[in-house]
Short mmCIF file of C-alpha atoms in Angstrom, two decimals:
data_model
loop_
_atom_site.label_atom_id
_atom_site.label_comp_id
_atom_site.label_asym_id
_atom_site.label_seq_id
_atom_site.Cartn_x
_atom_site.Cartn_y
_atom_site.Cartn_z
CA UNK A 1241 -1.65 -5.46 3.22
CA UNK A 1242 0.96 -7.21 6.20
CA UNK A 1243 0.47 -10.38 6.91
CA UNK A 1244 2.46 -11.43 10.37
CA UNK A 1245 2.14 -15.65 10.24
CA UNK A 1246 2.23 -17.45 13.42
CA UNK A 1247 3.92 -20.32 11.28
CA UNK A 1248 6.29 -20.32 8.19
CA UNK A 1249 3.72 -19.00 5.50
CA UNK A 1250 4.83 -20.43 2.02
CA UNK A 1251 5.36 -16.89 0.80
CA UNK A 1252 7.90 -16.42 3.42
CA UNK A 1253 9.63 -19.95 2.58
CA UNK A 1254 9.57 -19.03 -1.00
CA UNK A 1255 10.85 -15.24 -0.48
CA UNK A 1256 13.79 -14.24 -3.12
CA UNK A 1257 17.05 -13.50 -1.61
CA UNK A 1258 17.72 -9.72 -0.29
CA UNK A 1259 20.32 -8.64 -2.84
CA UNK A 1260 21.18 -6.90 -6.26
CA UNK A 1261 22.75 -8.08 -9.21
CA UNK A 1262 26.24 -6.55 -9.92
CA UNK A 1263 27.21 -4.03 -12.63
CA UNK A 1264 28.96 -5.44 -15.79
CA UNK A 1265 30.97 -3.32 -18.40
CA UNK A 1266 28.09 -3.15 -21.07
CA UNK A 1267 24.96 -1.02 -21.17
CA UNK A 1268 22.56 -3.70 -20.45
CA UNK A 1269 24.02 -5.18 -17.42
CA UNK A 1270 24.32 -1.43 -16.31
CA UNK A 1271 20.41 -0.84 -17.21
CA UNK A 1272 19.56 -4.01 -15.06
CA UNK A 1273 22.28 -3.27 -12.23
CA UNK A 1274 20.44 -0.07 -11.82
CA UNK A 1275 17.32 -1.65 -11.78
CA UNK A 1276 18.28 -3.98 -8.84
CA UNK A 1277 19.41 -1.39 -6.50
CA UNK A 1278 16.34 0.81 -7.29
CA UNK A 1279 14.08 -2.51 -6.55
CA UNK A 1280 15.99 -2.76 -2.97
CA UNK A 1281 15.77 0.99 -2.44
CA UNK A 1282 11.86 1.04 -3.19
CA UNK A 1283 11.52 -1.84 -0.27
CA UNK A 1284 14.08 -0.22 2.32
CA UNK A 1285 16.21 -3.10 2.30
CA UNK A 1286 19.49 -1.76 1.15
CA UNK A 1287 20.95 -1.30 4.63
CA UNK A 1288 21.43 -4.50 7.01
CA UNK A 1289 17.97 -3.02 9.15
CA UNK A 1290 14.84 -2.11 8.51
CA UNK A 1291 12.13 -0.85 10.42
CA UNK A 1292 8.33 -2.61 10.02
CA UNK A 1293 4.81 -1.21 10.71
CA UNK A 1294 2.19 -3.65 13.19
CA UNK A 1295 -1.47 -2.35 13.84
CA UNK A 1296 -2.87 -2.66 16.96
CA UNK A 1297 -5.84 -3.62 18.31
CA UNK A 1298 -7.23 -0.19 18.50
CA UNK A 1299 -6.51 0.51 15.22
CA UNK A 1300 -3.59 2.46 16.31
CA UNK A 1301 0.62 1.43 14.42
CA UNK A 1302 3.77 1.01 15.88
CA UNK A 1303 7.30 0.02 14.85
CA UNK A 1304 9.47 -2.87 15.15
CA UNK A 1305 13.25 -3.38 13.42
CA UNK A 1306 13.92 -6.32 11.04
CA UNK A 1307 16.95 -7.46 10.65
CA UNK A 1308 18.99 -10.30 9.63
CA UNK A 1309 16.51 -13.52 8.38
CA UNK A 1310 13.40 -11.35 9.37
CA UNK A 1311 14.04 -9.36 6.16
CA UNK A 1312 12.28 -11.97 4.54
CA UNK A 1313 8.87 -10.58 5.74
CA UNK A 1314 9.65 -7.52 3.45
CA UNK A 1315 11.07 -9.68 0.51
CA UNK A 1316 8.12 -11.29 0.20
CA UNK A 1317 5.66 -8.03 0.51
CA UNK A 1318 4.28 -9.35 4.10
CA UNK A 1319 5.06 -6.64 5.84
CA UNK A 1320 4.46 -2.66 6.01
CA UNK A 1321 7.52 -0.67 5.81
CA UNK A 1322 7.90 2.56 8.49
CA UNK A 1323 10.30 4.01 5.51
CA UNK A 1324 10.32 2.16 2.40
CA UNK A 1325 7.89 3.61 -0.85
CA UNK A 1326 5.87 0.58 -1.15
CA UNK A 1327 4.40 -2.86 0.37
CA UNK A 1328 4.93 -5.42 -2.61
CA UNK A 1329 8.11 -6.92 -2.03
CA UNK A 1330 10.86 -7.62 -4.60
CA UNK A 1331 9.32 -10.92 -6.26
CA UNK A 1332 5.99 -8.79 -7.59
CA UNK A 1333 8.64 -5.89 -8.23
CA UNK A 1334 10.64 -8.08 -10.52
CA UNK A 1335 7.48 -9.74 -12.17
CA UNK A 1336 6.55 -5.95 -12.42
CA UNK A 1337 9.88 -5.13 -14.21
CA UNK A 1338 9.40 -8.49 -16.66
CA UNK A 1339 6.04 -6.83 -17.50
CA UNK A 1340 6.78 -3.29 -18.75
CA UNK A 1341 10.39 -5.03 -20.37
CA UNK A 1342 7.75 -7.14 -22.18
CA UNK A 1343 5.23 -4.71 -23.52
CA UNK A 1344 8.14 -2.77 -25.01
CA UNK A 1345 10.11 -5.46 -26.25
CA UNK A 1346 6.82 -6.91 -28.27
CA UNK A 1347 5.49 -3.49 -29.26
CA UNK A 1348 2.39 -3.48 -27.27
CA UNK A 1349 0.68 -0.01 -27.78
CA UNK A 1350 -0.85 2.11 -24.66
CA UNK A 1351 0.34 3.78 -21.56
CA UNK A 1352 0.23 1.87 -18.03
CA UNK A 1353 -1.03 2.61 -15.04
CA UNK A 1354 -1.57 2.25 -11.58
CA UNK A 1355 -4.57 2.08 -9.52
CA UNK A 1356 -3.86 2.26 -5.71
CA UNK A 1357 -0.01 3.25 -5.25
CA UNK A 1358 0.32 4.48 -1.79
CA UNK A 1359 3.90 5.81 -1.48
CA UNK A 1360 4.12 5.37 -5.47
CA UNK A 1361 7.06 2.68 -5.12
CA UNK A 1362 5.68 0.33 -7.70
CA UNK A 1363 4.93 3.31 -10.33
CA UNK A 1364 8.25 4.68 -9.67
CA UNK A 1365 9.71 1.23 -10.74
CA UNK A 1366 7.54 1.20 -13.77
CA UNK A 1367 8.85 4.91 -15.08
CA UNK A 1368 12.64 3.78 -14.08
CA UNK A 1369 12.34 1.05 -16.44
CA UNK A 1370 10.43 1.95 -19.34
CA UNK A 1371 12.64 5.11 -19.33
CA UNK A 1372 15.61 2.80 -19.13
CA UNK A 1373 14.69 0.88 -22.14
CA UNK A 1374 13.96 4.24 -23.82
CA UNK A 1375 10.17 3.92 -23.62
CA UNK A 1376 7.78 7.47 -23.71
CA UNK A 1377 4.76 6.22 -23.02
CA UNK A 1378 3.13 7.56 -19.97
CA UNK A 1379 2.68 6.32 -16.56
CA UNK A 1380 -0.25 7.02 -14.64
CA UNK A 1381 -0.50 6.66 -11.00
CA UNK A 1382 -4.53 6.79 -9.56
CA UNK A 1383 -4.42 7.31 -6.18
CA UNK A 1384 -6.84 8.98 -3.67
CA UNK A 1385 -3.52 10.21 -2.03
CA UNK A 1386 -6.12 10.45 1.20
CA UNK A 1387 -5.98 6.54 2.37
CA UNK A 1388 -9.04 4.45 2.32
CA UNK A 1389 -12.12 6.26 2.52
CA UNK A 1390 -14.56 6.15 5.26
CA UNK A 1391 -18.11 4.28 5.21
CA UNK A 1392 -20.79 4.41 7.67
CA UNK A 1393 -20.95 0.49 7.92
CA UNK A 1394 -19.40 -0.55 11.26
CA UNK A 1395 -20.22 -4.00 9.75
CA UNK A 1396 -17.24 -3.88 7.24
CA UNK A 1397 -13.98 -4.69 8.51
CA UNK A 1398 -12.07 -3.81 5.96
CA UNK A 1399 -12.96 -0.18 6.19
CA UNK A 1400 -11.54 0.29 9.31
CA UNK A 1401 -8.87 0.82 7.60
CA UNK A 1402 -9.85 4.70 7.05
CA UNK A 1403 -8.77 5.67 10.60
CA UNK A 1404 -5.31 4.68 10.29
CA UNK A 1405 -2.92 7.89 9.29
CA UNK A 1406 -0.26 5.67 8.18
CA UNK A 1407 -2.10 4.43 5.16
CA UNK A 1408 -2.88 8.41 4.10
CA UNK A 1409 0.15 9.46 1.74
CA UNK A 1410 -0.58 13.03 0.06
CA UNK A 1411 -0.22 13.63 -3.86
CA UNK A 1412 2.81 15.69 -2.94
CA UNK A 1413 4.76 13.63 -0.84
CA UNK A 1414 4.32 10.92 -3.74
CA UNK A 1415 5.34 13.36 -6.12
CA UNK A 1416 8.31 14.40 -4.65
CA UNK A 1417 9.47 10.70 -4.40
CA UNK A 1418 9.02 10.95 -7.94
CA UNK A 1419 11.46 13.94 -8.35
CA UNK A 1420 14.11 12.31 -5.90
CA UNK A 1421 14.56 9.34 -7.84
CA UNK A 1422 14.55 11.18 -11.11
CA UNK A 1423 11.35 9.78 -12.33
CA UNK A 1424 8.99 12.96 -12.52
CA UNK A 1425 9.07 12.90 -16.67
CA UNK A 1426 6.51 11.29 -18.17
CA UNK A 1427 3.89 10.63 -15.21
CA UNK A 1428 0.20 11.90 -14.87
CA UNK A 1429 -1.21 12.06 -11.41
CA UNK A 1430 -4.86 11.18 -11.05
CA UNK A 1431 -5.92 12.31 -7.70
CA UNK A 1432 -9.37 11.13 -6.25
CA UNK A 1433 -11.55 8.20 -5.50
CA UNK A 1434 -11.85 5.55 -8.21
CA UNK A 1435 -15.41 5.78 -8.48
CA UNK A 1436 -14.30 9.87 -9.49
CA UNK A 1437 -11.85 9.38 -11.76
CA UNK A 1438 -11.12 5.89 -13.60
CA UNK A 1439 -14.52 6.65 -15.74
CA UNK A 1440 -13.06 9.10 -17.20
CA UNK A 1441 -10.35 6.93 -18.59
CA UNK A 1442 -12.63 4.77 -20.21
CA UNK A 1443 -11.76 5.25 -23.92
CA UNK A 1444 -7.91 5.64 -23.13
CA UNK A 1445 -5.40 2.43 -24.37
CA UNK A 1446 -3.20 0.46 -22.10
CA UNK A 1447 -0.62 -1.99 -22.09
CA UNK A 1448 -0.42 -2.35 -18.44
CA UNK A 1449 -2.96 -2.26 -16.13
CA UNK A 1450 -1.43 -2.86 -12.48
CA UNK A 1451 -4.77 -2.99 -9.51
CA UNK A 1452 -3.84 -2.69 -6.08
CA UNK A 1453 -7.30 -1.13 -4.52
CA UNK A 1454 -7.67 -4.08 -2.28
CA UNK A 1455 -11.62 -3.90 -1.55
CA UNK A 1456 -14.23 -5.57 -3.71
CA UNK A 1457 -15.62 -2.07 -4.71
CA UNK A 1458 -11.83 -1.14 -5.80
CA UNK A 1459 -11.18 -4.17 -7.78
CA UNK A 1460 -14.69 -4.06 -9.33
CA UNK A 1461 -14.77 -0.27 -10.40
CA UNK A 1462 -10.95 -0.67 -11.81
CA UNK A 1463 -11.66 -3.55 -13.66
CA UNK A 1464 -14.49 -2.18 -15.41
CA UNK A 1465 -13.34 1.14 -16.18
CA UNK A 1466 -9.72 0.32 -17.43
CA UNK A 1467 -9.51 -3.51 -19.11
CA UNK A 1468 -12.09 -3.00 -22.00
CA UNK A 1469 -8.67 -0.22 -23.11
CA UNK A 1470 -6.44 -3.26 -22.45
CA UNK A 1471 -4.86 -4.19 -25.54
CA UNK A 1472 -3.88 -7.70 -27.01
CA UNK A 1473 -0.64 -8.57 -25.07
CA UNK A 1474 -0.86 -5.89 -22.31
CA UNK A 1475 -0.89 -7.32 -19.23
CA UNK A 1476 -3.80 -7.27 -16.15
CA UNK A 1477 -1.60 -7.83 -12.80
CA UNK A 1478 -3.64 -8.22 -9.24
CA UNK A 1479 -1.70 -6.93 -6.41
CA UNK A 1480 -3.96 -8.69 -3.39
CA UNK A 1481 -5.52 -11.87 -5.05
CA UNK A 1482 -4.60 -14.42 -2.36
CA UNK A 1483 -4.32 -12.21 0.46
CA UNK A 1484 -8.09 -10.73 0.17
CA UNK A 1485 -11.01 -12.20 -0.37
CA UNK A 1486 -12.88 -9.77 -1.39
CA UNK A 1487 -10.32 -8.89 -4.14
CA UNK A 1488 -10.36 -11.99 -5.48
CA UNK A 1489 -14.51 -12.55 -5.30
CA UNK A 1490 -14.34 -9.01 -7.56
CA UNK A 1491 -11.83 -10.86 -9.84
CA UNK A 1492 -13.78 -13.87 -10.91
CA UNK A 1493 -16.78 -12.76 -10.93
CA UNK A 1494 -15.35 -10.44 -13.34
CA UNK A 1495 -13.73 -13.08 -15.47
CA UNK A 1496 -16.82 -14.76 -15.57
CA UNK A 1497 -19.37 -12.40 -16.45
CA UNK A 1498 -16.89 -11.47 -19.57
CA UNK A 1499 -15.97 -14.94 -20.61
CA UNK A 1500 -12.18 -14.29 -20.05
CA UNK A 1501 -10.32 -17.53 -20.74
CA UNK A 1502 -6.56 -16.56 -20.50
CA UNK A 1503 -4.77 -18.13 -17.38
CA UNK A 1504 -4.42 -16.61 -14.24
CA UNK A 1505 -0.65 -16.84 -14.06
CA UNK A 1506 0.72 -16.86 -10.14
CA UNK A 1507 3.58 -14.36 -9.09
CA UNK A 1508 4.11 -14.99 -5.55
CA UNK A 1509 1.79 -15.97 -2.72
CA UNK A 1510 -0.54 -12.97 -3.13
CA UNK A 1511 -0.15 -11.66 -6.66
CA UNK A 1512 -1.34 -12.90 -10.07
CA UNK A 1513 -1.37 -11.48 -13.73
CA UNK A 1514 -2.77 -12.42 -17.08
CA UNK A 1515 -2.01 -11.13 -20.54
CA UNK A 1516 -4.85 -10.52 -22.27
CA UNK A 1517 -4.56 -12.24 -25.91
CA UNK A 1518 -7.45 -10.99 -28.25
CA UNK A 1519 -9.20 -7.49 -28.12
CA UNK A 1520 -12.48 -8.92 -27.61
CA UNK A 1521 -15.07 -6.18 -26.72
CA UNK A 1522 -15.26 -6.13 -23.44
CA UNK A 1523 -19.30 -4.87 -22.29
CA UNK A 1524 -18.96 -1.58 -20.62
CA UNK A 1525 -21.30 -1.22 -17.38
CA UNK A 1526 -21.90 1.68 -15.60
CA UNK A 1527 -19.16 2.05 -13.48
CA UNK A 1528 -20.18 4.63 -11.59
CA UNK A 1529 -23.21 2.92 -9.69
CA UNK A 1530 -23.00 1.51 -6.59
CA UNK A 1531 -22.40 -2.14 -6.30
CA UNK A 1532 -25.73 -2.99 -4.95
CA UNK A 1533 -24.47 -5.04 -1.74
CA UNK A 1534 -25.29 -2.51 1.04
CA UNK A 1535 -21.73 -1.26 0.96
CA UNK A 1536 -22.37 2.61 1.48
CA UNK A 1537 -20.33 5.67 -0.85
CA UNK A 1538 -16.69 6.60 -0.38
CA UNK A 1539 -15.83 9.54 1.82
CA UNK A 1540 -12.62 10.88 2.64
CA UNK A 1541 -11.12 11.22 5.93
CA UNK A 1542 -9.49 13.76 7.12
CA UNK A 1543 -5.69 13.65 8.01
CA UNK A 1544 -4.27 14.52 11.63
CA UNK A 1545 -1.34 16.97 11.47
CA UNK A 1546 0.88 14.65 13.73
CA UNK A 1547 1.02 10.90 11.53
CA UNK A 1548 3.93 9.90 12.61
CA UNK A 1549 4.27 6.29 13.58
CA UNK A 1550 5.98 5.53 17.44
CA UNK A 1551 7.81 2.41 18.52
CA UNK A 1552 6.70 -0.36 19.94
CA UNK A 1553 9.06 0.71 23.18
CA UNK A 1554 7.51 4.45 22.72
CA UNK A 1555 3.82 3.03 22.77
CA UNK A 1556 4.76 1.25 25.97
CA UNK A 1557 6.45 4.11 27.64
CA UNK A 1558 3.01 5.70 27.02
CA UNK A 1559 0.93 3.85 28.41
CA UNK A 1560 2.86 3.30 31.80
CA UNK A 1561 2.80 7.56 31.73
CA UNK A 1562 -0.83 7.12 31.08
CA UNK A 1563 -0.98 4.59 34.12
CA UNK A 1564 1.06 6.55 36.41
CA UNK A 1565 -0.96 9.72 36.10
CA UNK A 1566 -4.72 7.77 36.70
CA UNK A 1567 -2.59 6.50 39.44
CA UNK A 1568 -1.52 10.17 40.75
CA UNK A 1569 -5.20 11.58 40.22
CA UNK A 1570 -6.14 8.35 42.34
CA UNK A 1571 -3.60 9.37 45.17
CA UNK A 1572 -4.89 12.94 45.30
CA UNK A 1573 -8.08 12.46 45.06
CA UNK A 1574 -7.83 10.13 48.38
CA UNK A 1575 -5.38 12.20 50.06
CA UNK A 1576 -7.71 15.13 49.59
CA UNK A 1577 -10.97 12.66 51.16
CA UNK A 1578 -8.62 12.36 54.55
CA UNK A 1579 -7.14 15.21 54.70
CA UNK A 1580 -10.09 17.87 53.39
CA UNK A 1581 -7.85 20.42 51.75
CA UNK A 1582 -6.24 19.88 48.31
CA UNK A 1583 -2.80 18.67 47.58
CA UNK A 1584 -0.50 21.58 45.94
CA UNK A 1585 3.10 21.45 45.61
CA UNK A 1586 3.81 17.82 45.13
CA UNK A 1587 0.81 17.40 42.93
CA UNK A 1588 2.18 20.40 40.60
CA UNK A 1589 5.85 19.11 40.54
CA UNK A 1590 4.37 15.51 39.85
CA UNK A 1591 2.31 16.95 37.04
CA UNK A 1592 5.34 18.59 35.11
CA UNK A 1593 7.20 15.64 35.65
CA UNK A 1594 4.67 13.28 33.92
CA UNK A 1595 3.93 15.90 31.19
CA UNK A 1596 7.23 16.20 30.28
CA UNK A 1597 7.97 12.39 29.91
CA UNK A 1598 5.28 12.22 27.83
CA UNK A 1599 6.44 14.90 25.23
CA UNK A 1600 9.51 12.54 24.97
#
């Protein structure tokens, strides 16, 4: 999730520089060269621009260019990118990277997977690397593909974030991310709500378990469901542990119920990780029920068939159309009070003016 600070945030002080290493003549400096420009491609910061996402106060998004040191924002995963494949930033995408390079490089046994990938940015990095290290193992992406579902609490402010069509990114436009970057092979696509699928995944084996659900319901379910199949040395990585509260209350409570020891390890200011060391059994609970907090069932939403996201300048030009035409209805209205007969030609030609401004 963006975070816009009103003063330096140490996240944005500590953001990793917006470049890519440089190919060398061998096959590993290649492998890692590649990985680099992939990692800037993901976050839409190849080019010297790059456009960012703001919500409003009415729930509703609009579009702002970054350039020169705002880029930072986007290094560091504080912002939400209008064309870029995912919100983490390049310091969790290199952790990310370190991960998967790990679990093959120490034989760790198990597929990974990803629970909450919007665009699919961070799962596309996973299959890029594991299939540049010659890795098989499969990569599984759990999404809802529908955004965040919809409760009935107007309470919860977190679920407002169901309304907003930016945050909805279908299976297929995920998938055929996938296919551009040459990463379709080996990837299983688990469409749904978490509290619909992930059970079903129970008695699978993983080496990486990456959660980026955000609510305390998310974080809860996925924990449950998918780290009793973590093995010894895979690694649990939390995308939204010092950004949300919520996440993180799911999180230790978590750790605590299950006695989990092993350090929470810090990637940048929002994500952490642990490796889990021993194969302790980890008590399954019944994943499926709700939490018991008041916090009603998922629902899905469904998606307009106009998402796109305007400017800043186009939300503005909007509004003064909007302004303008209360203001014409307000002028015709009176001139019809003193008058007694109903404006006609002027009000027409008025009318096509303003509606075609706002088609603009």
């Amino acid at each position: 999730m963006p975070v816009h600070p009103a003063e330096p945030h140490p996240g944005l002080t500590a953001a990793r520089a917006v470049r890519a290493t440089g190919p060398g003549p061998d096959a590993e400096a290649l492998r890692r060269a590649y990985l680099e420009l992939l990692k800037l491609s993901l976050c839409d910061l190849a080019g010297t621009t790059t456009d960012s996402v703001g919500r409003m106060e009415d729930s509703v998004v609009a579009s702002r260019e970054l350039a020169g040191d705002q880029l930072r924002l986007r290094s560091a995963g504080m912002d939400w990118p209008r064309q870029g494949l995912t919100m983490v930033g390049l310091r969790r995408l290199d952790d990310l990277q370190a991960c998967a390079e790990a679990i093959v490089g120490d034989g760790v046994g198990g597929d990974v997977i990803e629970a909450g990938a919007w665009r699919g940015g961070a799962s596309i990095l996973l299959r890029a690397t594991l299939d540049a290290l010659g890795d098989e193992r499969t990569v599984w992406v759990a999404d809802s593909f529908e955004g965040f579902p919809a409760v009935d609490d107007p309470s919860r402010q977190r679920d407002q974030w169901s309304v907003i069509d930016y945050l909805r990114v279908s299976l297929d436009e995920v998938q055929a991310s996938f296919a551009r970057f040459g990463c379709e092979r080996g990837v299983r696509f688990l469409p749904g709500f978490f509290e619909e699928t992930l059970p079903g995944l129970s008695d699978r084996r993983w080496a990486l378990v990456r959660l980026d659900g955000d609510t305390y319901d998310a974080t809860r379910l996925t924990l449950e469901c998918l780290y009793p199949g973590l093995a010894a040395g895979g690694y649990l990585i939390i995308d939204d542990y010092g950004a949300l509260e919520e996440c993180r209350e799911a999180v230790d409570e978590f750790r605590r119920r299950h006695d989990i020891a092993e350090p929470l390890e810090e990637v940048d200011w929002t994500g952490v990780r642990w490796r889990r060391e021993t194969e302790a059994p980890i008590g399954r609970s019944d994943a499926t029920r709700p939490s018991g907090n008041g916090r009603p069932t998922a629902r899905a939403v469904p998606r307009p068939p106009d998402s796109r996201v305007p400017t800043f300048e186009e939300l503005g030009l909007t509004r003064e159309v909007e302004a303008l035409r209360e203001r014409l209805a307000a002028a015709e209205a009176e001139i019809e009070r003193l008058t007694g007969s109903p404006v006609a030609a002027p009000k027409a030609w008025l009318r096509r003016m303003l509606d075609r401004g706002r088609s603009r």
